Coordinates of C-alpha atoms and ligand atoms in Angstrom, one line a residue:
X1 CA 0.0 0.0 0.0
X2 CA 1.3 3.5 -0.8
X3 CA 1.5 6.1 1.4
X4 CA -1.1 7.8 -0.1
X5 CA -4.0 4.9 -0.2
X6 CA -2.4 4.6 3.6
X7 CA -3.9 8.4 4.4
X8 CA -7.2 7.9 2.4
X9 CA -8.1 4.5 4.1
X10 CA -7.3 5.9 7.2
X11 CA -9.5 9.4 6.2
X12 CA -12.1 6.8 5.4
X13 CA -11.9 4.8 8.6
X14 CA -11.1 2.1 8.0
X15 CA -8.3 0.6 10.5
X16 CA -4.9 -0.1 8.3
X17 CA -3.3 0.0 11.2
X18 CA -4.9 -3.3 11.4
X19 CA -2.4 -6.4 10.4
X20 CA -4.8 -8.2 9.0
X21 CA -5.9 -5.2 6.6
X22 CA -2.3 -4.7 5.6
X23 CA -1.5 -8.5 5.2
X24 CA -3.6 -8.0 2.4
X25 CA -3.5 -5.3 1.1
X26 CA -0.3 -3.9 1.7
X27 CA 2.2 -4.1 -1.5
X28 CA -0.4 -3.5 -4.3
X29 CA -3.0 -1.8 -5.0
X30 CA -5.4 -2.7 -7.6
X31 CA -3.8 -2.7 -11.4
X32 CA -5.0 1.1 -12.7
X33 CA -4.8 -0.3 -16.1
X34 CA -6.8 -3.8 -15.6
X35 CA -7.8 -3.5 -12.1
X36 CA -6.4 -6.9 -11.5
X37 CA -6.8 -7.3 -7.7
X38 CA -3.2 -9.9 -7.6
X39 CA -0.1 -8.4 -8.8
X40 CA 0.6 -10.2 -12.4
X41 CA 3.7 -13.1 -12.0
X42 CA 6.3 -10.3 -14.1
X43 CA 7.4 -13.1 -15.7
X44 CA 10.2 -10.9 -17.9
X45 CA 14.2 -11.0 -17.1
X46 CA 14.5 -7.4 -18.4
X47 CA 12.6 -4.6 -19.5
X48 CA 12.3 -2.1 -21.9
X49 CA 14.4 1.5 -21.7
X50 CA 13.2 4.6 -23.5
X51 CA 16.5 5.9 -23.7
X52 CA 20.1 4.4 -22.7
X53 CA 20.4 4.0 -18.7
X54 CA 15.9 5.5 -18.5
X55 CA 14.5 2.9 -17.4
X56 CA 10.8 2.7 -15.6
X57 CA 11.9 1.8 -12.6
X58 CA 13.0 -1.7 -13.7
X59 CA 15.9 -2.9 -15.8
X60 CA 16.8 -6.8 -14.8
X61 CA 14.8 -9.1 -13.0
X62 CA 17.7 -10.3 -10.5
X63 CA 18.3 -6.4 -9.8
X64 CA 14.5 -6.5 -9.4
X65 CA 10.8 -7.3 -10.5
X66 CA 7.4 -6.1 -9.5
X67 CA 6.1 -9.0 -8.3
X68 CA 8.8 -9.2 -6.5
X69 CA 8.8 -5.6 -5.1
X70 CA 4.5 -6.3 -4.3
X71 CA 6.2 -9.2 -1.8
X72 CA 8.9 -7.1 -0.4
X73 CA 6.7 -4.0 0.1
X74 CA 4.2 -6.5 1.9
X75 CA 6.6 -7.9 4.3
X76 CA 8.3 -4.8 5.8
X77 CA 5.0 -3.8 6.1
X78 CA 4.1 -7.0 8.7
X79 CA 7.6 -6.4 10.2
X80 CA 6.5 -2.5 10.7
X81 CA 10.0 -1.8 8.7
X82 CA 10.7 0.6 6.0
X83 CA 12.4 -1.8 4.1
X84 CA 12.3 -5.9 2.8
X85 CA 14.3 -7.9 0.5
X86 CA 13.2 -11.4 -1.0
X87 CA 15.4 -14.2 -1.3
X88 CA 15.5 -17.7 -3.5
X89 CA 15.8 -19.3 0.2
X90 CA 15.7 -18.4 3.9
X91 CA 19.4 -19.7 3.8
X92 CA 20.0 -17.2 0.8
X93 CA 18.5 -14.3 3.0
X94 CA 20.7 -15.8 6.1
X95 CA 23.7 -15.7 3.6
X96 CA 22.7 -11.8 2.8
X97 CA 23.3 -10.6 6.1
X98 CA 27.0 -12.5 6.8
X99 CA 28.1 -11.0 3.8
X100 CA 28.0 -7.8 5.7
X101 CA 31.2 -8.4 7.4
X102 CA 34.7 -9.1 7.0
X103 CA 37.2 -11.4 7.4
X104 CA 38.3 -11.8 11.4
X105 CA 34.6 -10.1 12.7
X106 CA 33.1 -12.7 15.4
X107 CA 29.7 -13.6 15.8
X108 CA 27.6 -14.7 18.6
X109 CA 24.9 -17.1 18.0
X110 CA 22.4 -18.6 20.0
X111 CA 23.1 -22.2 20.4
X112 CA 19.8 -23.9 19.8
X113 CA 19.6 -22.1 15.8
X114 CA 18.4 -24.4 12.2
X115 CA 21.0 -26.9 11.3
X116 CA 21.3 -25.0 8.0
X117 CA 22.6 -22.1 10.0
X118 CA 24.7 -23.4 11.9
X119 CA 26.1 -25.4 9.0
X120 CA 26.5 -22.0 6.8
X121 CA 28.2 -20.5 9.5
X122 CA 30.9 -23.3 11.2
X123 CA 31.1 -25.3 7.7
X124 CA 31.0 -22.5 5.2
X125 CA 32.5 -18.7 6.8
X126 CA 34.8 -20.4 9.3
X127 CA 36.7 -21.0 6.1
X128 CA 36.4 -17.0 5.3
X129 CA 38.1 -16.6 8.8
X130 CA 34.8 -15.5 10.5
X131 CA 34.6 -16.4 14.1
X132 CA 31.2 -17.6 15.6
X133 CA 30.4 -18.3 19.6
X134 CA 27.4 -20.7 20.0
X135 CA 26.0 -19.8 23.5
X136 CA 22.4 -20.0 25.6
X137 CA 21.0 -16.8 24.2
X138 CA 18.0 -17.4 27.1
X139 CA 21.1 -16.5 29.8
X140 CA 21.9 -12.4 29.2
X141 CA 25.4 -13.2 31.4
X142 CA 26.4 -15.7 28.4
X143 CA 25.7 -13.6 25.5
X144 CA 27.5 -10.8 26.8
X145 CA 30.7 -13.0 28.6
X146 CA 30.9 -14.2 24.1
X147 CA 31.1 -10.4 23.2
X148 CA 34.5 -9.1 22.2
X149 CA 35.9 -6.2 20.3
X150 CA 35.7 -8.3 17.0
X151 CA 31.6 -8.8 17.4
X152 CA 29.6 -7.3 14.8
X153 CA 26.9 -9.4 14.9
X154 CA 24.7 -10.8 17.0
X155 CA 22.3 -14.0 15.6
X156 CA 19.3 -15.3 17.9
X157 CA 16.1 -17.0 17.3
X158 CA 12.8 -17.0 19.3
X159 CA 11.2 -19.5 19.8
X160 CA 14.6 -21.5 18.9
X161 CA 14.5 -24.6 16.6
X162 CA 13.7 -27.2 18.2
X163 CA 13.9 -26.9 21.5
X164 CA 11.6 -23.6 21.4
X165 CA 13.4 -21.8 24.3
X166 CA 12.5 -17.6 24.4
X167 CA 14.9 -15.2 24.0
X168 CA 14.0 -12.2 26.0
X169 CA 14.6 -9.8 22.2
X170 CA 14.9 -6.5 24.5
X171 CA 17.6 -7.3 26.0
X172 CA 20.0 -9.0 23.9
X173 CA 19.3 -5.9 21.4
X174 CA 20.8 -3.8 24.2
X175 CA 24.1 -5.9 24.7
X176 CA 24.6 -6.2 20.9
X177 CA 24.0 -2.7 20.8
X178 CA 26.4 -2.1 23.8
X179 CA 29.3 -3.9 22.4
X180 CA 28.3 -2.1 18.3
X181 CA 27.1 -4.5 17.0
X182 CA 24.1 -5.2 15.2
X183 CA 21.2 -7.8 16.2
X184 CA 19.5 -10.3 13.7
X185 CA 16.5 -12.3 14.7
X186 CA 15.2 -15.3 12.7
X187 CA 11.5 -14.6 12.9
X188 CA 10.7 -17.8 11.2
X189 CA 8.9 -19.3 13.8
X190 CA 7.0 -16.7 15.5
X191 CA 5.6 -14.9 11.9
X192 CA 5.2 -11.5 12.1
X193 CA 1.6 -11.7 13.3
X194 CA 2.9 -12.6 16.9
X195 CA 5.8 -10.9 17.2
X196 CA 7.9 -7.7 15.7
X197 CA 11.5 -8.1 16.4
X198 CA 12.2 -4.6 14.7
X199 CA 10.1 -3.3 17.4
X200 CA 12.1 -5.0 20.4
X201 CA 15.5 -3.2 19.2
X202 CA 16.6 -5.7 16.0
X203 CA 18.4 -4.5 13.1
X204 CA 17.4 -7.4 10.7
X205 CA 14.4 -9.7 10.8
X206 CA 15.3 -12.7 8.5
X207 CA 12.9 -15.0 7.4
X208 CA 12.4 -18.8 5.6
X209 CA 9.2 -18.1 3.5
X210 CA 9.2 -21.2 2.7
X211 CA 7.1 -21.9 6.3
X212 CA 4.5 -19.9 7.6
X213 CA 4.7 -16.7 5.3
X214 CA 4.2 -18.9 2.3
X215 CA 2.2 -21.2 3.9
X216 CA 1.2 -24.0 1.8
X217 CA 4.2 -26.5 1.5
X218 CA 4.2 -25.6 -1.9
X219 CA 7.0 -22.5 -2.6
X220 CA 11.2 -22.0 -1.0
X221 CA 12.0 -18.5 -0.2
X222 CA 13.7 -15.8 1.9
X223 CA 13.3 -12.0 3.5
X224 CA 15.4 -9.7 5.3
X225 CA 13.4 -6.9 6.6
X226 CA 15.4 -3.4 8.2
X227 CA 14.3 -0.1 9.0
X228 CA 17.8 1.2 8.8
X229 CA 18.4 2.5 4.5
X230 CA 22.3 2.1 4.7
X231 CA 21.7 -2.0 6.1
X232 CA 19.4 -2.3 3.3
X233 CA 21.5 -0.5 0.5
X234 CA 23.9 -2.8 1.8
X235 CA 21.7 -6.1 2.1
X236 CA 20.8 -4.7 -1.1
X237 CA 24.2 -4.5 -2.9
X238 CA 24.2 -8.0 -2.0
X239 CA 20.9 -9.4 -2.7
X240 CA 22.0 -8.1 -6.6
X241 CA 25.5 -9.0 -6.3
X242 CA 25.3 -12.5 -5.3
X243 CA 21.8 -12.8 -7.3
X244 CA 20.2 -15.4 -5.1
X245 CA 16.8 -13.8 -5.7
X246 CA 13.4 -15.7 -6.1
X247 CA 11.3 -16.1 -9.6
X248 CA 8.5 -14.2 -10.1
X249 CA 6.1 -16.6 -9.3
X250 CA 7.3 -17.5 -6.0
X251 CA 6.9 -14.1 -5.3
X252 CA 3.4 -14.2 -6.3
X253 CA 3.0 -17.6 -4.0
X254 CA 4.2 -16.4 -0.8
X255 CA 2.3 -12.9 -1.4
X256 CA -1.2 -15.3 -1.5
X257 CA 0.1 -16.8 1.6
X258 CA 0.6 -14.1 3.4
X259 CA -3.2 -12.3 3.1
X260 CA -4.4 -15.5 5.4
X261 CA -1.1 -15.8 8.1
X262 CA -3.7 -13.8 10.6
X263 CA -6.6 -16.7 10.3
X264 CA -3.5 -19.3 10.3
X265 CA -1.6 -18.2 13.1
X266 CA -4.5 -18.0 14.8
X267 CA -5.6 -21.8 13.9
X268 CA -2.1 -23.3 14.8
X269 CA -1.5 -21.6 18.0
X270 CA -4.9 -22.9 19.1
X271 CA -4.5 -26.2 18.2
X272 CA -1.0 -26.9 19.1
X273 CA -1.8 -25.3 22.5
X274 CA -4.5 -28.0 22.6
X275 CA -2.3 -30.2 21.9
X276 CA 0.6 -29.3 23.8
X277 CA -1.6 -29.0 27.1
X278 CA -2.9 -32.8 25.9
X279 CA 0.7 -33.9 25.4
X280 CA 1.8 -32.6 29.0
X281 CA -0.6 -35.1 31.1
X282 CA 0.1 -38.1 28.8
X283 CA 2.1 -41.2 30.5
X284 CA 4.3 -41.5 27.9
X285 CA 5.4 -38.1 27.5
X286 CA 8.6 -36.3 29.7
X287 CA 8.1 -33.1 28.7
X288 CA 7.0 -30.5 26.4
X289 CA 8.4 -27.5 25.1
X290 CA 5.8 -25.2 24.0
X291 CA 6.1 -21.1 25.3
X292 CA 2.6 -21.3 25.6
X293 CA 2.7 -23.2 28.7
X294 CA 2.8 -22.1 32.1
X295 CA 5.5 -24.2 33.8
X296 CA 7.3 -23.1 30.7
X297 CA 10.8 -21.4 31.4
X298 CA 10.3 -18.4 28.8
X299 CA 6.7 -18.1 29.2
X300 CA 6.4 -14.8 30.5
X301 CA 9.5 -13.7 28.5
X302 CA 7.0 -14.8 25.1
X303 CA 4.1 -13.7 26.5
X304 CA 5.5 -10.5 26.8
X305 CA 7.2 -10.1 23.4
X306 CA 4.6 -12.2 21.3
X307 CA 0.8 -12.1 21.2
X308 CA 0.4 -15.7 20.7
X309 CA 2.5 -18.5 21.1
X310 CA 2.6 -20.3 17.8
X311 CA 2.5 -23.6 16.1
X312 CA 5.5 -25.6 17.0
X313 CA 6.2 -27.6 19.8
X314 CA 8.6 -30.4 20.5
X315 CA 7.8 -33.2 22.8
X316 CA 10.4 -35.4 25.1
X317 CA 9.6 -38.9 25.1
X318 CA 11.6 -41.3 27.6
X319 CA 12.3 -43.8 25.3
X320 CA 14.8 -45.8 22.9
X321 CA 15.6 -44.2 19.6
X322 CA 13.9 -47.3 18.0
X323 CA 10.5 -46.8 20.0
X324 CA 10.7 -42.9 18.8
X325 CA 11.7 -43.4 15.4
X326 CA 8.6 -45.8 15.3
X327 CA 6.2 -43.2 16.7
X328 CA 6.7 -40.7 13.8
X329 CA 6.6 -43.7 11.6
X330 CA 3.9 -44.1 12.5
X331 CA 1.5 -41.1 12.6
X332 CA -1.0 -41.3 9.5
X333 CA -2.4 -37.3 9.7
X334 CA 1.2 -35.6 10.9
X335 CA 3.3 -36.5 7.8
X336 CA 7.0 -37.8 8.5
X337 CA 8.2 -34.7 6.7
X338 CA 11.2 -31.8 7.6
X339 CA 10.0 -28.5 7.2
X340 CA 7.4 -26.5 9.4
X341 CA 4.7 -24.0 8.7
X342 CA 2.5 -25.1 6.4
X343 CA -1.4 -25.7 6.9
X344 CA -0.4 -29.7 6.9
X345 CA 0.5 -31.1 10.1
X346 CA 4.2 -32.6 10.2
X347 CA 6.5 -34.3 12.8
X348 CA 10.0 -35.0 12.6
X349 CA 12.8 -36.2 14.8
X350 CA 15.3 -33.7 14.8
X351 CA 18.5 -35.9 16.1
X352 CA 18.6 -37.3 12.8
X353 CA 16.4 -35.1 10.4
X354 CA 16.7 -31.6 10.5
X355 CA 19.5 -31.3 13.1
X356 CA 21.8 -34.2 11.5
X357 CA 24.2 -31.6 10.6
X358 CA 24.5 -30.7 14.2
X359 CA 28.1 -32.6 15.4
X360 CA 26.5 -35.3 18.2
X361 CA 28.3 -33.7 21.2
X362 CA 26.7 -30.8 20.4
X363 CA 23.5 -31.8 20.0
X364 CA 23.4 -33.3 23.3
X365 CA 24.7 -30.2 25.0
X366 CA 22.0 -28.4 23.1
X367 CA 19.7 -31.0 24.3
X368 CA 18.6 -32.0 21.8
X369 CA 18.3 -35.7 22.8
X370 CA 17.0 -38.6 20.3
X371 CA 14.0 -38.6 22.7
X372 CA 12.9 -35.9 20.7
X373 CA 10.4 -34.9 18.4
X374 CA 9.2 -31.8 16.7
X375 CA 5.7 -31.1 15.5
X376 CA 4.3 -28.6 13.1
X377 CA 0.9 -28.4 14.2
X378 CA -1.6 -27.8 11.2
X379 CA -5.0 -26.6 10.8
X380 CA -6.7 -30.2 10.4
X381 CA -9.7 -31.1 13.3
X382 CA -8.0 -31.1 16.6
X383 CA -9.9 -34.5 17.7
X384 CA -7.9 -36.4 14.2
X385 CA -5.0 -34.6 15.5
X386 CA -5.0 -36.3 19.3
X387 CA -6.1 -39.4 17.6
X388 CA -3.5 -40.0 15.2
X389 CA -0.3 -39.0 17.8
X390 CA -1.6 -41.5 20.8
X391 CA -2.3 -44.2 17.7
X392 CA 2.0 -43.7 16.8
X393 CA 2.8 -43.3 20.5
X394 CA 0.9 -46.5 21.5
X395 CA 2.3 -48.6 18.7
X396 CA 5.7 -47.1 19.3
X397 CA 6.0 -47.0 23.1
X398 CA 2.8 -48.1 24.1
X399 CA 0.8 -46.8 27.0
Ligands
PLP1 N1 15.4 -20.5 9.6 C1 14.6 -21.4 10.2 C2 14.2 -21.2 11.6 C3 14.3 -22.6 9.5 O1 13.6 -23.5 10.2 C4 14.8 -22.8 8.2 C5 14.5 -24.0 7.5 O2 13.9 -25.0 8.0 C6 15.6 -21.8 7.6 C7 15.9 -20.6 8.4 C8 16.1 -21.9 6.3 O3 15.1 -21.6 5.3 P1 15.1 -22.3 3.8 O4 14.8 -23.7 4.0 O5 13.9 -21.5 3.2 O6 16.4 -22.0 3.2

């Protein structure tokens, strides 16, 4: 949305203020021409000049594309920053933002991140002489004992992956900040519909479009979001540089996914706090780590900083990795799938799925133990949902 159909909704009364109102709208407005209400897939790699070096606002579709712009436009807008940039991957937007820095800057990351980033960063810009200091980003005295002169980035999620522990954003934007250097928060999990890093003090939101923003299993992309126009020219300068940009039509994909995260969100954090509250009284289970529970060590922490608390959980189960790997085997509605976010239910085993890349010592500092499992709750009936996990954990552990 422009900021001129901004002023005359808002002279009109109508509340675009309103997330839901800009999750659709936001981006594009209507096609003057055609009136088409969905931004055209710009399916063109280059476009027409009228003289040498005049172009109309578009030259090269890796430099940039209007269906692309409609996405970016959309997504600061949810992140309530001035500016976003899409990405062929949420690995290629994590990429984005290390190419800020130079050889012999450190990072500190908190410990419990995606196996993709953590690969990127120890397997990858170790080799570029970047130096990176895993740590408990829930404990403030451990980020800041990490930082040194070199820091110039500070990398956190919340909730983290898998083990959903809460990172209190406030405060680790003021020790970044304290040491000068800059704060970036995957918002992958959380979505921009519960919770605004840019508004807690981050620099960068990053996220995987691929899950909730997209939505639908169905499309792999990326976003950085920034309020700050020298981080973006830079992200920027290397978004075109490197040229790991998405195709039109996964623009166009992730833009129709992202008009219904409101009624999603609001569907997964209901049912996997059924779930999870179902999960936490069964036999079988040791524990679960969902924010949205009371005896949960970051709950007040997340129910400060988000306004719900989301669709994933993982669960603990006191058994043999045989007896686990049988139980999400075994599940017939949660497919055996990696991967999170989408309006399908899925449940994986992150020892040897998703966090595999993770070296075994320091997965089990982590904790995360090949008890357990991660679910991505989806929006199917909550009663199929219950049914199908004590079905796997019966055959798999029984009780
Ligand atoms: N960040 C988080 C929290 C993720 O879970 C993932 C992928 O699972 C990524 C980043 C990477 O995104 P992509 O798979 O789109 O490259």
């Amino acid at each position: 949305m422009t900021d001129d159909e901004f002023e005359r909704v808002n002279e009109d009364g109508a509340s675009v203020d309103d997330f839901a109102t800009r999750a659709i709208h936001a981006g594009w407005d209507p096609d003057p021409e055609t009136g088409a209400i969905m931004p055209p897939v710009y399916a063109s790699s280059t476009f027409a000049q009228d003289a040498p070096g005049e172009d109309r606002g578009y030259e090269y579709s890796r430099t940039g594309n209007p269906t692309r712009t409609a996405l970016e436009d959309n997504l600061a807008s949810l992140e309530g920053g001035e500016y976003g940039r899409a990405f062929a991957s949420g690995m290629a937007a994590i990429n984005t933002v290390l190419n800020l820095l130079e050889s012999g800057d450190h990072v500190v990351v908190g410990r419990d991140v995606y196996g993709g980033t953590h690969r990127l960063f120890t397997q990858v810009y170790e080799d570029y002489d970047l130096e990176f200091s895993f740590v408990d980003a829930t404990d403030l005295k451990a980020v800041e004992a990490a930082m040194t002169s070199a820091t110039e980035l500070v990398w956190i999620e919340t909730p983290t992956n898998p083990l959903m522990q809460i990172v209190d954003i406030e405060a680790v934007a003021d020790v970044a900040h304290d040491g000068d250097a800059l704060l970036a928060v995957d918002n992958t999990f959380a979505t921009p519909y519960l919770q605004r890093p840019l508004a807690h003090g981050a620099d960068i939101v990053a996220h995987s479009l691929t899950k909730y923003l997209g939505g639908h299993s169905d499309v792999v992309g990326g976003a950085l979001v920034t309020d700050d126009p020298d981080l973006d020219e830079r992200l920027g300068f290397s978004q075109n540089s490197v040229g790991a940009t998405p195709d039109p039509f996964a623009c166009f994909l992730v833009l129709r996914g992202t008009k219904t995260l409101p009624v999603r969100m609001d569907r997964h954090s209901e049912n996997a706090r059924r779930l999870a509250a179902w999960l936490d009284d069964h036999p079988a289970v040791e524990g679960v780590h969902y924010p949205g529970l009371d005896s949960h060590p970051g709950h007040d922490i997340a129910a400060a900083q988000m306004d719900d608390f989301g669709g994933m959980l993982s669960v603990e189960f006191d058994a043999t990795l045989e007896a686990v790997r049988t139980v999400v085997s075994e599940t017939e509605v949660f497919t055996l799938a990696e991967s999170l976010g989408g309006v399908e239910s899925l449940i994986e085993h992150p020892a040897t799925m998703t966090h595999a890349a993770v070296p075994a010592a320091e997965r089990r500092e982590t904790g995360i133990t090949d008890g357990l499992v991660r679910l991505s709750v989806g929006l199917e009936g909550i009663d199929d949902l219950r049914t199908d996990l004590q079905r796997a954990i019966e055959a798999g552990i029984g009780g």
